[in-house]
Structures are given as structure tokens and as C-alpha cells.
Short mmCIF file of C-alpha atoms and ligand atoms in Angstrom, two decimals:
data_model
loop_
_atom_site.label_atom_id
_atom_site.label_comp_id
_atom_site.label_asym_id
_atom_site.label_seq_id
_atom_site.Cartn_x
_atom_site.Cartn_y
_atom_site.Cartn_z
CA UNK A 768 138.38 170.62 126.10
CA UNK A 769 141.02 168.56 124.66
CA UNK A 770 139.85 166.16 121.79
CA UNK A 771 141.21 162.92 120.88
CA UNK A 772 142.62 162.89 117.31
CA UNK A 773 143.62 159.60 116.07
CA UNK A 774 144.45 158.41 119.49
CA UNK A 775 146.35 161.47 120.56
CA UNK A 776 145.39 164.79 121.82
CA UNK A 777 144.76 167.50 119.44
CA UNK A 778 147.22 169.63 121.48
CA UNK A 779 150.00 166.98 120.91
CA UNK A 780 149.57 167.47 117.17
CA UNK A 781 150.52 171.00 117.11
CA UNK A 782 154.00 170.37 118.97
CA UNK A 783 157.20 169.81 117.20
CA UNK A 784 160.50 171.42 116.13
CA UNK A 785 160.56 174.53 114.02
CA UNK A 786 161.19 174.35 110.34
CA UNK A 787 164.49 175.70 109.27
CA UNK A 788 163.35 175.88 105.76
CA UNK A 789 161.76 178.68 103.81
CA UNK A 790 159.29 176.36 102.22
CA UNK A 791 157.88 173.01 103.61
CA UNK A 792 156.22 172.83 100.43
CA UNK A 793 154.02 169.60 100.30
CA UNK A 794 151.04 170.25 102.52
CA UNK A 795 147.92 171.88 101.23
CA UNK A 796 149.30 174.19 98.89
CA UNK A 797 147.50 171.88 96.45
CA UNK A 798 144.22 173.42 97.78
CA UNK A 799 145.20 177.09 98.65
CA UNK A 800 144.31 178.30 95.08
CA UNK A 801 140.90 176.81 95.01
CA UNK A 802 137.68 178.78 95.20
CA UNK A 803 136.09 178.17 98.78
CA UNK A 804 133.09 175.98 97.60
CA UNK A 805 135.76 173.41 96.16
CA UNK A 806 138.04 173.58 99.17
CA UNK A 807 135.15 172.90 101.34
CA UNK A 808 134.59 169.61 99.48
CA UNK A 809 137.99 168.41 99.55
CA UNK A 810 139.52 169.67 102.65
CA UNK A 811 138.50 166.54 104.73
CA UNK A 812 138.46 164.03 101.83
CA UNK A 813 141.49 161.79 102.30
CA UNK A 814 141.92 160.92 98.66
CA UNK A 815 141.21 164.40 97.27
CA UNK A 816 143.61 166.17 99.73
CA UNK A 817 147.08 164.76 100.46
CA UNK A 818 147.10 166.73 103.71
CA UNK A 819 143.66 165.34 104.82
CA UNK A 820 144.99 161.72 104.41
CA UNK A 821 147.06 161.99 107.45
CA UNK A 822 143.97 162.91 109.57
CA UNK A 823 140.70 161.75 107.95
CA UNK A 824 139.66 158.25 107.22
CA UNK A 825 137.43 156.60 104.53
CA UNK A 826 135.37 153.52 104.31
CA UNK A 827 134.13 151.47 101.49
CA UNK A 828 131.16 149.07 101.61
CA UNK A 829 131.12 146.08 99.24
CA UNK A 830 127.55 146.24 97.73
CA UNK A 831 128.20 145.93 94.05
CA UNK A 832 129.13 142.43 92.88
CA UNK A 833 128.63 142.56 89.11
CA UNK A 834 130.64 144.12 86.24
CA UNK A 835 130.00 145.10 82.68
CA UNK A 836 133.43 145.06 81.34
CA UNK A 837 136.57 142.81 81.38
CA UNK A 838 139.94 144.25 82.15
CA UNK A 839 143.01 142.33 81.55
CA UNK A 840 144.34 143.17 85.13
CA UNK A 841 141.14 141.68 86.87
CA UNK A 842 140.08 138.27 87.87
CA UNK A 843 136.41 138.47 89.01
CA UNK A 844 137.33 136.43 92.17
CA UNK A 845 138.87 139.33 93.71
CA UNK A 846 137.78 143.06 94.24
CA UNK A 847 137.52 145.59 91.24
CA UNK A 848 141.14 146.27 90.40
CA UNK A 849 140.34 149.83 89.26
CA UNK A 850 140.58 150.84 92.72
CA UNK A 851 141.68 147.86 94.62
CA UNK A 852 144.51 145.49 95.12
CA UNK A 853 143.59 141.95 94.01
CA UNK A 854 144.08 139.15 96.45
CA UNK A 855 141.12 139.60 98.73
CA UNK A 856 137.40 138.90 98.47
CA UNK A 857 135.11 141.27 100.11
CA UNK A 858 132.20 140.25 102.32
CA UNK A 859 129.20 141.31 100.15
CA UNK A 860 126.67 143.43 102.00
CA UNK A 861 123.00 144.25 101.14
CA UNK A 862 122.27 148.08 101.23
CA UNK A 863 120.69 147.74 104.65
CA UNK A 864 123.68 145.83 106.06
CA UNK A 865 125.99 148.56 104.49
CA UNK A 866 124.21 151.41 106.17
CA UNK A 867 124.34 149.75 109.48
CA UNK A 868 127.96 149.15 109.19
CA UNK A 869 128.64 152.82 108.07
CA UNK A 870 126.91 154.13 111.13
CA UNK A 871 128.87 151.70 113.28
CA UNK A 872 132.11 152.81 111.79
CA UNK A 873 131.18 156.55 111.92
CA UNK A 874 130.34 156.33 115.69
CA UNK A 875 133.60 154.40 116.44
CA UNK A 876 136.00 156.20 114.25
CA UNK A 877 134.85 159.83 114.32
CA UNK A 878 137.57 160.84 111.79
CA UNK A 879 135.83 158.80 109.12
CA UNK A 880 134.52 161.40 106.63
CA UNK A 881 133.71 159.60 103.59
CA UNK A 882 131.87 156.57 102.46
CA UNK A 883 132.92 155.14 98.98
CA UNK A 884 131.40 152.49 96.73
CA UNK A 885 134.18 150.74 94.82
CA UNK A 886 133.24 147.33 94.21
CA UNK A 887 133.79 144.47 94.29
CA UNK A 888 132.43 144.79 90.77
CA UNK A 889 131.39 148.22 89.16
CA UNK A 890 129.06 150.16 91.36
CA UNK A 891 127.16 151.58 88.35
CA UNK A 892 126.66 148.12 86.78
CA UNK A 893 124.63 147.60 90.23
CA UNK A 894 122.60 150.66 90.19
CA UNK A 895 119.77 149.58 92.52
CA UNK A 896 122.13 148.39 95.30
CA UNK A 897 124.34 151.28 94.95
CA UNK A 898 121.80 154.05 94.90
CA UNK A 899 119.72 152.15 97.67
CA UNK A 900 122.79 152.55 99.90
CA UNK A 901 123.43 156.09 98.90
CA UNK A 902 119.72 157.05 99.39
CA UNK A 903 119.38 155.81 102.81
CA UNK A 904 122.82 157.23 103.87
CA UNK A 905 122.12 160.68 102.78
CA UNK A 906 119.02 160.61 104.75
CA UNK A 907 120.40 158.93 107.96
CA UNK A 908 123.94 160.10 107.98
CA UNK A 909 123.88 163.53 106.38
CA UNK A 910 127.54 164.40 107.73
CA UNK A 911 129.28 161.69 105.54
CA UNK A 912 130.42 162.58 102.19
CA UNK A 913 129.52 159.96 99.47
CA UNK A 914 131.85 158.98 96.82
CA UNK A 915 131.86 156.45 94.05
CA UNK A 916 134.20 154.86 91.54
CA UNK A 917 133.36 153.50 88.22
CA UNK A 918 134.64 151.97 85.02
CA UNK A 919 132.48 154.66 83.25
CA UNK A 920 130.55 152.42 80.92
CA UNK A 921 127.10 153.12 82.44
CA UNK A 922 128.06 156.74 83.93
CA UNK A 923 126.04 158.79 81.49
CA UNK A 924 122.89 157.12 82.44
CA UNK A 925 123.60 157.61 86.16
CA UNK A 926 124.74 161.22 86.35
CA UNK A 927 121.16 162.59 87.17
CA UNK A 928 120.77 159.91 89.96
CA UNK A 929 124.23 160.72 91.34
CA UNK A 930 123.53 164.46 91.57
CA UNK A 931 120.15 163.80 93.19
CA UNK A 932 121.97 161.90 96.19
CA UNK A 933 124.53 164.65 96.69
CA UNK A 934 127.40 162.54 95.55
CA UNK A 935 130.08 165.22 95.24
CA UNK A 936 133.08 163.01 94.26
CA UNK A 937 133.20 160.49 91.33
CA UNK A 938 136.24 158.47 90.20
CA UNK A 939 136.30 157.16 86.71
CA UNK A 940 139.10 154.88 85.59
CA UNK A 941 140.37 155.99 82.23
CA UNK A 942 143.28 154.07 81.02
CA UNK A 943 143.37 155.38 77.40
CA UNK A 944 141.65 157.74 75.04
CA UNK A 945 142.74 155.60 71.98
CA UNK A 946 140.65 152.51 71.11
CA UNK A 947 143.72 150.75 69.63
CA UNK A 948 145.37 151.06 73.18
CA UNK A 949 142.03 150.32 74.55
CA UNK A 950 141.83 146.91 72.79
CA UNK A 951 145.03 145.73 74.58
CA UNK A 952 143.49 146.46 78.02
CA UNK A 953 139.77 145.30 77.52
CA UNK A 954 138.96 142.25 75.83
CA UNK A 955 135.35 142.85 76.00
CA UNK A 956 132.36 145.06 77.19
CA UNK A 957 128.73 144.08 77.84
CA UNK A 958 126.66 146.66 75.99
CA UNK A 959 122.97 146.73 75.06
CA UNK A 960 122.64 143.20 76.13
CA UNK A 961 125.48 142.06 73.86
CA UNK A 962 128.97 141.08 74.29
CA UNK A 963 131.25 143.44 72.17
CA UNK A 964 134.97 142.76 71.57
CA UNK A 965 138.23 144.45 70.59
CA UNK A 966 138.65 148.01 69.16
CA UNK A 967 134.76 148.54 68.71
CA UNK A 968 134.41 147.65 72.57
CA UNK A 969 137.14 150.01 73.58
CA UNK A 970 135.70 152.82 71.36
CA UNK A 971 132.34 152.64 73.11
CA UNK A 972 133.79 152.49 76.55
CA UNK A 973 136.01 155.62 75.82
CA UNK A 974 133.20 157.50 74.60
CA UNK A 975 131.00 156.64 77.47
CA UNK A 976 133.82 157.66 80.07
CA UNK A 977 134.37 161.02 78.24
CA UNK A 978 130.64 161.74 77.95
CA UNK A 979 130.29 160.86 81.65
CA UNK A 980 133.21 163.11 82.65
CA UNK A 981 131.72 166.15 80.77
CA UNK A 982 128.26 165.69 82.31
CA UNK A 983 129.46 165.39 85.97
CA UNK A 984 131.76 168.46 85.39
CA UNK A 985 128.69 170.27 83.92
CA UNK A 986 126.85 169.30 87.22
CA UNK A 987 129.57 170.70 89.40
CA UNK A 988 130.64 167.11 90.71
CA UNK A 989 134.38 166.73 91.34
CA UNK A 990 135.90 163.98 89.21
CA UNK A 991 139.12 162.15 89.99
CA UNK A 992 140.44 160.07 87.17
CA UNK A 993 142.33 156.88 87.93
CA UNK A 994 144.60 155.32 85.32
CA UNK A 995 146.33 152.03 85.68
CA UNK A 996 150.09 152.39 84.46
CA UNK A 997 150.76 149.29 82.41
CA UNK A 998 154.41 149.40 81.06
CA UNK A 999 154.59 149.11 77.30
CA UNK A 1000 150.87 149.34 76.80
CA UNK A 1001 149.70 152.67 77.97
CA UNK A 1002 152.80 154.40 79.71
CA UNK A 1003 153.53 156.99 77.12
CA UNK A 1004 149.77 157.34 76.22
CA UNK A 1005 148.93 158.34 79.79
CA UNK A 1006 150.47 161.79 79.28
CA UNK A 1007 147.78 162.49 76.60
CA UNK A 1008 145.05 161.01 78.81
CA UNK A 1009 146.17 163.43 81.52
CA UNK A 1010 146.00 166.44 79.18
CA UNK A 1011 142.47 165.54 77.81
CA UNK A 1012 140.88 164.90 81.04
CA UNK A 1013 142.26 168.05 82.65
CA UNK A 1014 140.87 170.09 79.59
CA UNK A 1015 137.61 168.53 80.28
CA UNK A 1016 137.55 169.54 83.84
CA UNK A 1017 138.87 166.60 86.01
CA UNK A 1018 140.12 167.72 89.40
CA UNK A 1019 142.78 165.11 90.10
CA UNK A 1020 144.63 162.46 88.26
CA UNK A 1021 145.60 159.39 90.02
CA UNK A 1022 148.04 157.13 88.12
CA UNK A 1023 148.33 153.72 89.93
CA UNK A 1024 150.82 151.05 89.18
CA UNK A 1025 149.54 147.79 87.68
CA UNK A 1026 149.51 144.91 89.98
CA UNK A 1027 150.12 141.71 87.99
CA UNK A 1028 150.98 138.51 89.71
CA UNK A 1029 150.45 135.03 88.06
CA UNK A 1030 148.70 133.77 91.34
CA UNK A 1031 146.00 136.23 90.77
CA UNK A 1032 145.02 134.53 87.63
CA UNK A 1033 144.53 137.57 85.69
CA UNK A 1034 145.45 137.78 81.96
CA UNK A 1035 148.32 140.16 82.53
CA UNK A 1036 149.60 138.09 85.57
CA UNK A 1037 149.48 134.95 83.56
CA UNK A 1038 151.04 136.48 80.52
CA UNK A 1039 153.96 137.90 82.55
CA UNK A 1040 153.02 141.56 81.94
CA UNK A 1041 155.36 143.30 84.33
CA UNK A 1042 154.43 146.17 86.93
CA UNK A 1043 156.10 149.50 86.92
CA UNK A 1044 158.93 150.25 89.28
CA UNK A 1045 158.54 153.12 91.84
CA UNK A 1046 161.02 155.38 89.76
CA UNK A 1047 158.76 154.80 86.55
CA UNK A 1048 155.60 155.68 88.41
CA UNK A 1049 157.19 158.81 89.86
CA UNK A 1050 158.73 159.90 86.45
CA UNK A 1051 155.24 159.71 84.91
CA UNK A 1052 153.46 161.37 87.50
CA UNK A 1053 156.02 164.21 87.28
CA UNK A 1054 155.62 164.37 83.47
CA UNK A 1055 151.66 164.56 83.97
CA UNK A 1056 151.95 167.01 86.88
CA UNK A 1057 152.56 169.92 84.50
CA UNK A 1058 149.14 169.43 83.20
CA UNK A 1059 147.16 168.83 86.38
CA UNK A 1060 147.06 167.98 90.01
CA UNK A 1061 148.40 164.64 90.61
CA UNK A 1062 147.30 162.14 93.51
CA UNK A 1063 150.48 160.40 94.76
CA UNK A 1064 149.08 158.84 98.14
CA UNK A 1065 146.70 156.42 96.90
CA UNK A 1066 146.78 153.05 98.51
CA UNK A 1067 144.78 150.89 96.08
CA UNK A 1068 142.38 150.13 98.86
CA UNK A 1069 140.11 146.98 98.97
CA UNK A 1070 136.36 147.37 98.35
CA UNK A 1071 135.60 146.96 102.01
CA UNK A 1072 138.52 149.09 103.36
CA UNK A 1073 138.07 150.97 106.80
CA UNK A 1074 140.21 153.52 108.28
CA UNK A 1075 142.97 155.79 107.31
CA UNK A 1076 144.43 155.29 103.81
CA UNK A 1077 147.04 152.50 104.28
CA UNK A 1078 145.40 150.94 107.38
CA UNK A 1079 142.57 148.41 107.33
CA UNK A 1080 140.39 148.09 110.43
CA UNK A 1081 137.74 146.05 108.59
CA UNK A 1082 138.04 143.31 111.10
CA UNK A 1083 136.57 145.30 113.84
CA UNK A 1084 133.28 145.85 111.85
CA UNK A 1085 132.29 142.36 110.71
CA UNK A 1086 128.46 141.64 110.46
CA UNK A 1087 128.38 139.72 113.81
CA UNK A 1088 130.27 142.36 115.53
CA UNK A 1089 128.03 145.32 114.33
CA UNK A 1090 125.07 143.28 115.16
CA UNK A 1091 126.02 143.66 118.88
CA UNK A 1092 126.79 147.33 118.76
CA UNK A 1093 124.12 149.93 120.11
CA UNK A 1094 124.57 153.06 118.06
CA UNK A 1095 123.20 156.43 119.12
CA UNK A 1096 123.86 158.21 115.76
CA UNK A 1097 122.52 161.69 116.84
CA UNK A 1098 125.07 161.67 119.55
CA UNK A 1099 127.81 160.34 117.38
CA UNK A 1100 127.23 163.29 114.91
CA UNK A 1101 127.70 165.75 117.77
CA UNK A 1102 130.93 164.12 118.74
CA UNK A 1103 132.01 163.78 115.02
CA UNK A 1104 131.37 167.55 114.47
CA UNK A 1105 133.59 168.54 117.42
CA UNK A 1106 136.48 166.23 116.40
CA UNK A 1107 136.29 167.62 112.83
CA UNK A 1108 136.33 171.18 113.95
CA UNK A 1109 139.57 170.40 116.28
CA UNK A 1110 141.25 168.97 113.33
CA UNK A 1111 140.37 171.77 111.08
CA UNK A 1112 141.78 174.24 113.78
CA UNK A 1113 144.92 172.33 113.92
CA UNK A 1114 145.26 172.14 109.99
CA UNK A 1115 144.63 176.11 109.83
CA UNK A 1116 147.41 176.72 112.52
CA UNK A 1117 149.69 174.51 110.51
CA UNK A 1118 148.97 176.43 107.37
CA UNK A 1119 149.48 179.76 109.09
CA UNK A 1120 152.75 178.61 110.54
CA UNK A 1121 153.87 177.39 107.12
CA UNK A 1122 153.08 180.76 105.71
CA UNK A 1123 155.11 182.60 108.37
CA UNK A 1124 158.11 180.29 107.70
CA UNK A 1125 157.67 180.80 103.87
CA UNK A 1126 159.27 184.38 104.37
CA UNK A 1127 162.51 183.01 105.85
CA UNK A 1128 165.52 182.66 103.80
CA UNK A 1129 167.79 179.52 103.68
CA UNK A 1130 170.97 178.62 101.82
CA UNK A 1131 169.86 176.83 98.68
CA UNK A 1132 173.22 176.58 97.10
CA UNK A 1133 176.84 176.20 97.91
CA UNK A 1134 178.28 179.75 98.84
CA UNK A 1135 181.53 178.99 97.11
CA UNK A 1136 180.46 177.24 94.00
CA UNK A 1137 176.99 178.71 93.66
CA UNK A 1138 175.84 174.94 92.94
CA UNK A 1139 172.25 174.28 94.15
CA UNK A 1140 172.14 171.41 96.60
CA UNK A 1141 170.82 168.23 95.01
CA UNK A 1142 167.39 166.94 96.16
CA UNK A 1143 167.33 163.99 98.63
CA UNK A 1144 164.78 161.29 99.19
CA UNK A 1145 163.80 160.39 102.76
CA UNK A 1146 161.41 157.72 104.09
CA UNK A 1147 159.15 158.49 107.12
CA UNK A 1148 157.36 156.10 109.46
CA UNK A 1149 153.98 157.55 110.56
CA UNK A 1150 150.69 156.08 111.87
CA UNK A 1151 148.90 159.27 110.98
CA UNK A 1152 148.47 162.86 112.15
CA UNK A 1153 151.15 164.17 109.91
CA UNK A 1154 153.85 163.33 112.57
CA UNK A 1155 156.88 161.02 112.74
CA UNK A 1156 155.17 158.86 115.30
CA UNK A 1157 155.89 155.08 114.31
CA UNK A 1158 158.67 152.75 115.42
CA UNK A 1159 160.81 151.50 112.36
CA UNK A 1160 159.82 147.92 113.11
CA UNK A 1161 156.11 148.50 113.27
CA UNK A 1162 155.82 150.27 109.92
CA UNK A 1163 153.90 148.43 107.22
CA UNK A 1164 154.70 151.24 104.79
CA UNK A 1165 156.99 154.18 104.65
CA UNK A 1166 156.00 157.56 103.11
CA UNK A 1167 158.57 158.87 100.78
CA UNK A 1168 159.36 162.71 100.69
CA UNK A 1169 161.82 164.68 98.46
CA UNK A 1170 163.68 167.44 100.21
CA UNK A 1171 165.25 170.10 98.01
CA UNK A 1172 166.15 173.89 97.96
CA UNK A 1173 162.59 174.27 96.73
CA UNK A 1174 161.04 172.72 99.83
CA UNK A 1175 159.69 169.24 100.75
CA UNK A 1176 157.28 167.42 98.59
CA UNK A 1177 155.51 164.05 98.97
CA UNK A 1178 156.46 161.48 96.48
CA UNK A 1179 154.59 158.29 97.38
CA UNK A 1180 154.74 155.31 99.71
CA UNK A 1181 156.47 152.07 99.75
CA UNK A 1182 154.92 148.91 101.24
CA UNK A 1183 157.14 146.70 103.55
CA UNK A 1184 156.73 143.59 105.74
CA UNK A 1185 156.62 144.66 109.49
CA UNK A 1186 160.19 143.99 110.98
CA UNK A 1187 159.15 143.54 114.63
CA UNK A 1188 156.54 140.85 114.05
CA UNK A 1189 158.84 138.60 112.23
CA UNK A 1190 160.24 135.34 114.00
CA UNK A 1191 163.95 135.54 114.83
CA UNK A 1192 164.50 131.88 114.64
CA UNK A 1193 163.21 131.27 111.11
CA UNK A 1194 165.14 134.32 109.68
CA UNK A 1195 161.78 136.15 109.06
CA UNK A 1196 163.17 139.45 110.65
CA UNK A 1197 166.29 139.23 108.41
CA UNK A 1198 164.18 138.71 105.32
CA UNK A 1199 161.76 141.62 106.38
CA UNK A 1200 164.72 143.91 106.95
CA UNK A 1201 166.31 143.20 103.63
CA UNK A 1202 162.93 143.48 101.96
CA UNK A 1203 162.56 147.07 103.57
CA UNK A 1204 166.06 148.11 102.50
CA UNK A 1205 165.20 146.97 98.91
CA UNK A 1206 161.78 148.96 99.21
CA UNK A 1207 163.64 151.98 100.19
CA UNK A 1208 166.02 152.16 97.23
CA UNK A 1209 166.93 155.70 96.52
CA UNK A 1210 166.26 156.94 100.02
CA UNK A 1211 169.21 158.50 102.01
CA UNK A 1212 167.64 158.62 105.42
CA UNK A 1213 164.65 157.09 107.27
CA UNK A 1214 162.92 159.11 110.04
CA UNK A 1215 161.07 157.11 112.58
CA UNK A 1216 160.21 157.54 116.44
CA UNK A 1217 162.55 154.69 117.33
CA UNK A 1218 164.65 152.05 115.74
CA UNK A 1219 166.55 149.05 117.09
CA UNK A 1220 170.27 148.60 117.03
CA UNK A 1221 170.37 145.72 114.48
CA UNK A 1222 168.28 147.28 111.76
CA UNK A 1223 170.21 150.53 112.46
CA UNK A 1224 173.40 149.06 111.27
CA UNK A 1225 172.07 147.32 108.41
CA UNK A 1226 170.41 150.39 107.08
CA UNK A 1227 173.48 152.49 107.53
CA UNK A 1228 175.42 149.87 105.65
CA UNK A 1229 172.99 150.14 102.78
CA UNK A 1230 173.54 153.92 102.54
CA UNK A 1231 170.07 154.86 104.43
CA UNK A 1232 170.90 156.84 107.63
CA UNK A 1233 168.28 155.98 110.33
CA UNK A 1234 167.11 159.00 112.33
CA UNK A 1235 165.08 158.91 115.56
CA UNK A 1236 165.76 162.44 116.59
CA UNK A 1237 162.64 163.99 115.26
CA UNK A 1238 160.05 161.80 116.93
CA UNK A 1239 156.51 163.35 117.33
CA UNK A 1240 157.52 166.38 115.02
CA UNK A 1241 155.55 167.42 111.96
CA UNK A 1242 156.80 165.34 108.93
CA UNK A 1243 157.72 168.11 106.64
CA UNK A 1244 159.51 170.11 109.14
CA UNK A 1245 161.45 167.09 110.26
CA UNK A 1246 162.31 166.28 106.72
CA UNK A 1247 163.55 169.86 105.95
CA UNK A 1248 165.41 169.95 109.39
CA UNK A 1249 167.34 166.73 108.27
CA UNK A 1250 168.12 168.20 104.79
CA UNK A 1251 169.50 171.26 106.40
CA UNK A 1252 171.61 169.02 108.75
CA UNK A 1253 172.91 167.16 105.74
CA UNK A 1254 173.86 170.48 104.07
CA UNK A 1255 175.62 171.68 107.30
CA UNK A 1256 177.52 168.33 107.44
CA UNK A 1257 178.66 168.74 103.92
CA UNK A 1258 176.84 165.52 102.70
CA UNK A 1259 175.18 167.41 99.83
CA UNK A 1260 178.38 169.00 98.79
CA UNK A 1261 179.95 166.80 96.09
CA UNK A 1262 183.41 167.69 96.50
CA UNK A 1263 183.37 167.39 100.49
CA UNK A 1264 181.39 164.26 100.10
CA UNK A 1265 184.08 162.73 97.83
CA UNK A 1266 186.91 163.67 100.09
CA UNK A 1267 185.14 162.13 103.07
CA UNK A 1268 184.49 158.91 101.21
CA UNK A 1269 188.26 158.78 100.40
CA UNK A 1270 189.16 159.49 103.95
FE1 LIG B 2125 137.07 155.34 98.11
FE2 LIG B 2125 138.03 156.01 95.91
FE3 LIG B 2125 136.21 157.54 96.91
FE4 LIG B 2125 138.66 157.45 98.14
S1 LIG B 2125 139.53 155.26 97.83
S2 LIG B 2125 135.92 155.45 96.32
S3 LIG B 2125 138.16 158.22 96.03
S4 LIG B 2125 136.78 157.38 99.17
FE5 LIG B 2125 141.51 156.67 97.61
FE6 LIG B 2125 141.70 154.11 98.13
FE7 LIG B 2125 143.10 155.28 96.20
FE8 LIG B 2125 140.50 155.00 95.86
S5 LIG B 2125 143.22 155.81 98.35
S6 LIG B 2125 141.95 153.42 96.06
S7 LIG B 2125 141.70 156.80 95.36
FE1 LIG B 2126 137.43 144.13 87.19
FE2 LIG B 2126 136.70 146.54 87.92
FE3 LIG B 2126 137.65 146.06 85.34
FE4 LIG B 2126 135.18 145.24 86.28
S1 LIG B 2126 135.99 147.35 86.15
S2 LIG B 2126 136.72 143.99 85.03
S3 LIG B 2126 135.54 144.59 88.27
S4 LIG B 2126 138.75 145.74 87.31
#
């Protein structure tokens, strides 16, 4: 039987060119050292496993409107910015509507493995609505993993209830462990029926977050810590946060860039607080990585997001549309199990192939000078499945990988406007292309399934070499193959490159 995986056959996913490298190092090396029971919890969670996010989808239901704190990067008109991009308002659902929606999505998108509650306010500031949703889902859709994201203020009071409903994954947003820093981020909290401000408020919030983290770890629940990187406020401080949460047993640290636009009406947006550059984010993630597993593939999803990370299929599942759907959930569960098993088989094959390739030796340094070849950043257009399978002009984002003598590692993603939907006569295409070129700053190649003549020339002129030769190949193998081609062409050899440039 050939099963459809993200719109392609499972068999197709296993095809592709051979890796010429000894170490295509970014796939699930993150997980290989984990004990079986933890690996079981994360192997199909798109946020907890970088590899899984190419294959498995998540969805959020917006059942939690209220919040018990104020963050300077949040405007209550929008979703909770601790996991979301401001700028959209979610359709608020009752727990019953939410359960119906989850079943509709699970039946339609069998790759959806995780249901998260992440807003639009704080899920644990709305415990009745949040737990009513979890309770019903754990009974009626037991094959779906449950996940929640919180600011942590009410967390210690909710740990028992979370454990009772089999909620295996909890995200706490921890932006600081020092109340003086916290007072610059949180103007107030609502605590014991009173509004508390300043350093005192930040101190209570930090204590509750740390206590909640310890209690969850003691229960064997996996904890991811989100931190919003706010330049000049907590950038240096986040290294200490990373150390402390790791020491307390957090599984993963997700440092996300602050989004602060004046039009969102947030305190930071209005005050002109800047957001970090991609390089600043990467440097901080690298600095923290010595201490713990870092998440680099977060897309700051909406509180009602549906689909693979980075895509949003919410429009297919509005209340009026799901009302008309006839769902046989028992049949859907059988289909889902078969598809999940096919994906697992493919991932196992991929890991085995990688292990075989790890034994091969490749030149990592110039034979004459002995100098190690420098690392290169490459952008990739993909619509999922871990393949180079998207047209340059259709991409809404590019994944960025670093190839070096040590292998391939995932660095992050860069959002862009779609080039192909732009209107030629209004100059939209031109501006989308120059936006993409700006977004791909630092990348020396872009790998896609196809690319038009016009963007090809402009990208090349900007020093980003387009490459459509690895269409439908696995990403890391293709990136390493291009890196090896660059070495063979002398492009990573400083002396030869200088000579070529002169000529
Ligand atoms: Fe949702 Fe969050 Fe669970 Fe994932 S999202 S509640 S852990 S299922 Fe994931 Fe989205 Fe980033 Fe959140 S990419 S914003 S980290
Ligand atoms: Fe906004 Fe979320 Fe902060 Fe509450 S916790 S103020 S909803 S960002």
C-alpha cells in the first residue's frame, strides 16, 4: 500500500541524491541520545523535534480569552504574543466547538498530531474552558497529543490538573529570572484579586514560573521554555535564563524575536523598541546552545493556527464549514495510525542512511594550505516532507541551513512575500523580489525546485546563487552536495576566489 504523506507518496519521500558528506548533521541527532520514553513523546511533535516539523502538523484552538498579566509586547486586541504573531484576532471557540474543530482537522489532515492551546489570552487564566477542552479531547480523540502554553503565573495551581489529562508538553514563557529586568517587561500582574506593579509583580511572576517548572519536571511532563528576545532589555540576561531552566530540567529553549510594530499599538511598538536582526537571534541561540537544546524552527503561530509549522489552513475549518462535515472519527483514527506508521518508517530509513553516510570521509580542508573550508549559509524552498520541493516564486518563507566541514545544521527561517502572486504592472513583483533578496542576506545559494529567468539574474547579481538542480531531493543531502560543489569549484578557497574575482 502506498500512503499519501503531505500530498506526495511515502515512496517519493525516500528518493533523492546521495549525500557526499560524512555528516548531514541536522536531522534528529537532537533526539538520538534520548531515552525511549522521551523519544516517543517528541518524535512526532512538530515543535519539540526539528525533524518532525517537516512531516507532522499542529493545530491550536482559541478557547482562552482572558489574561492575568500585561506584557509590554502585547496588545489585548491580538493573540497572546508569548506564542503568536500580533496582527490577527482569533475566532473565539467554546470547548464544544473546539473539540468539533479538532476532530474535523484530524480527519482531514491525518499528519496533525498535536493540539495546543495558546491563547488568545493565557490558557491557565481560563482554566475551566481550557480543561473542559482537554478533558473531552482526551476521551474522544486519544491519539492526539495535548499541549499548552502559559505565562506561568497560575501554573503551580494547575499542574495536578494538567497531569490528570495526560498533557505531556507544557510551554512556559520565561523572559527573565531577575525582577529588575522583569519590571521592564511586565508593567503589572493580577494576583490574589489585586493589580500588582513593578519589581514586586515581576518577582511574584518569576517565582511562580520557576515553581511551576520544577513541579512539571517532577511529574515527568516535558517543558519547553519560550523567551522573547528584547534587544537592550534581556538579550544578555537570556544566557542566564537558559542555564537556570536547563538546570531545573527544561527540555528545550525557544528564543523568539520580539515583534514590535507601532501599528500593533503595544507599549514597545509605540515606544520604538526595536526587534532583533536575524544575526542577533542566531548569535544568542548559539551562545545558549552550549547549555541546552535550542528550538530554531518556531514560527510564532497564531492562537488558531492549523497545519504544518509555517502554513495556515485555518480558513478550511471555520465554524460554518465544520458544521457541514460528517466525521467518522473511529475510521479517521485507523487512517491516521497507518499514515503515522508510514512516516515513522521513512524517518527510520532516513536515520539509518545518515548513520551509513557518517562513516564516509570527505575533504574538510584545503589539501595544500590545510585551512578548513569556511561555513556557508544556504536558503531552501520547501513545502514540507524534508525535500527541496517548492518553486522560488511560491515560497512564503525560506529555511536557512549552514553547511560546513562539520555537516549541515538548521539555522532558522526567513519570511518573504510570494514573488509569483505579485502584480507585474504595479511593481509588486519587483518589490517582493528585492524584499526576498534583503531577507536572504548572508546566504550564498538558494535551493528550490524551479526558478524563473528574471529572479535568477537578480539573485545572482546579489551574490546568492540560485540552484534548481536538486529538486525533490532531501534538504540536508542537497545542501551538502552544493557545499561540495562549491569546494570543487574553488569557491570556498579564499586565494582561488580572489583570483577569480580579479579575472
Ligand atoms: Fe502549539 Fe506551542 Fe504546543 Fe507547538 S506552537 S502550544 S508547543 S503545539 Fe510551536 Fe508555534 Fe513556536 Fe509555539 S512553532 S509558536 S513553539
Ligand atoms: Fe498578552 Fe500573552 Fe502577555 Fe497575556 S501573557 S499579556 S495575552 S502576551
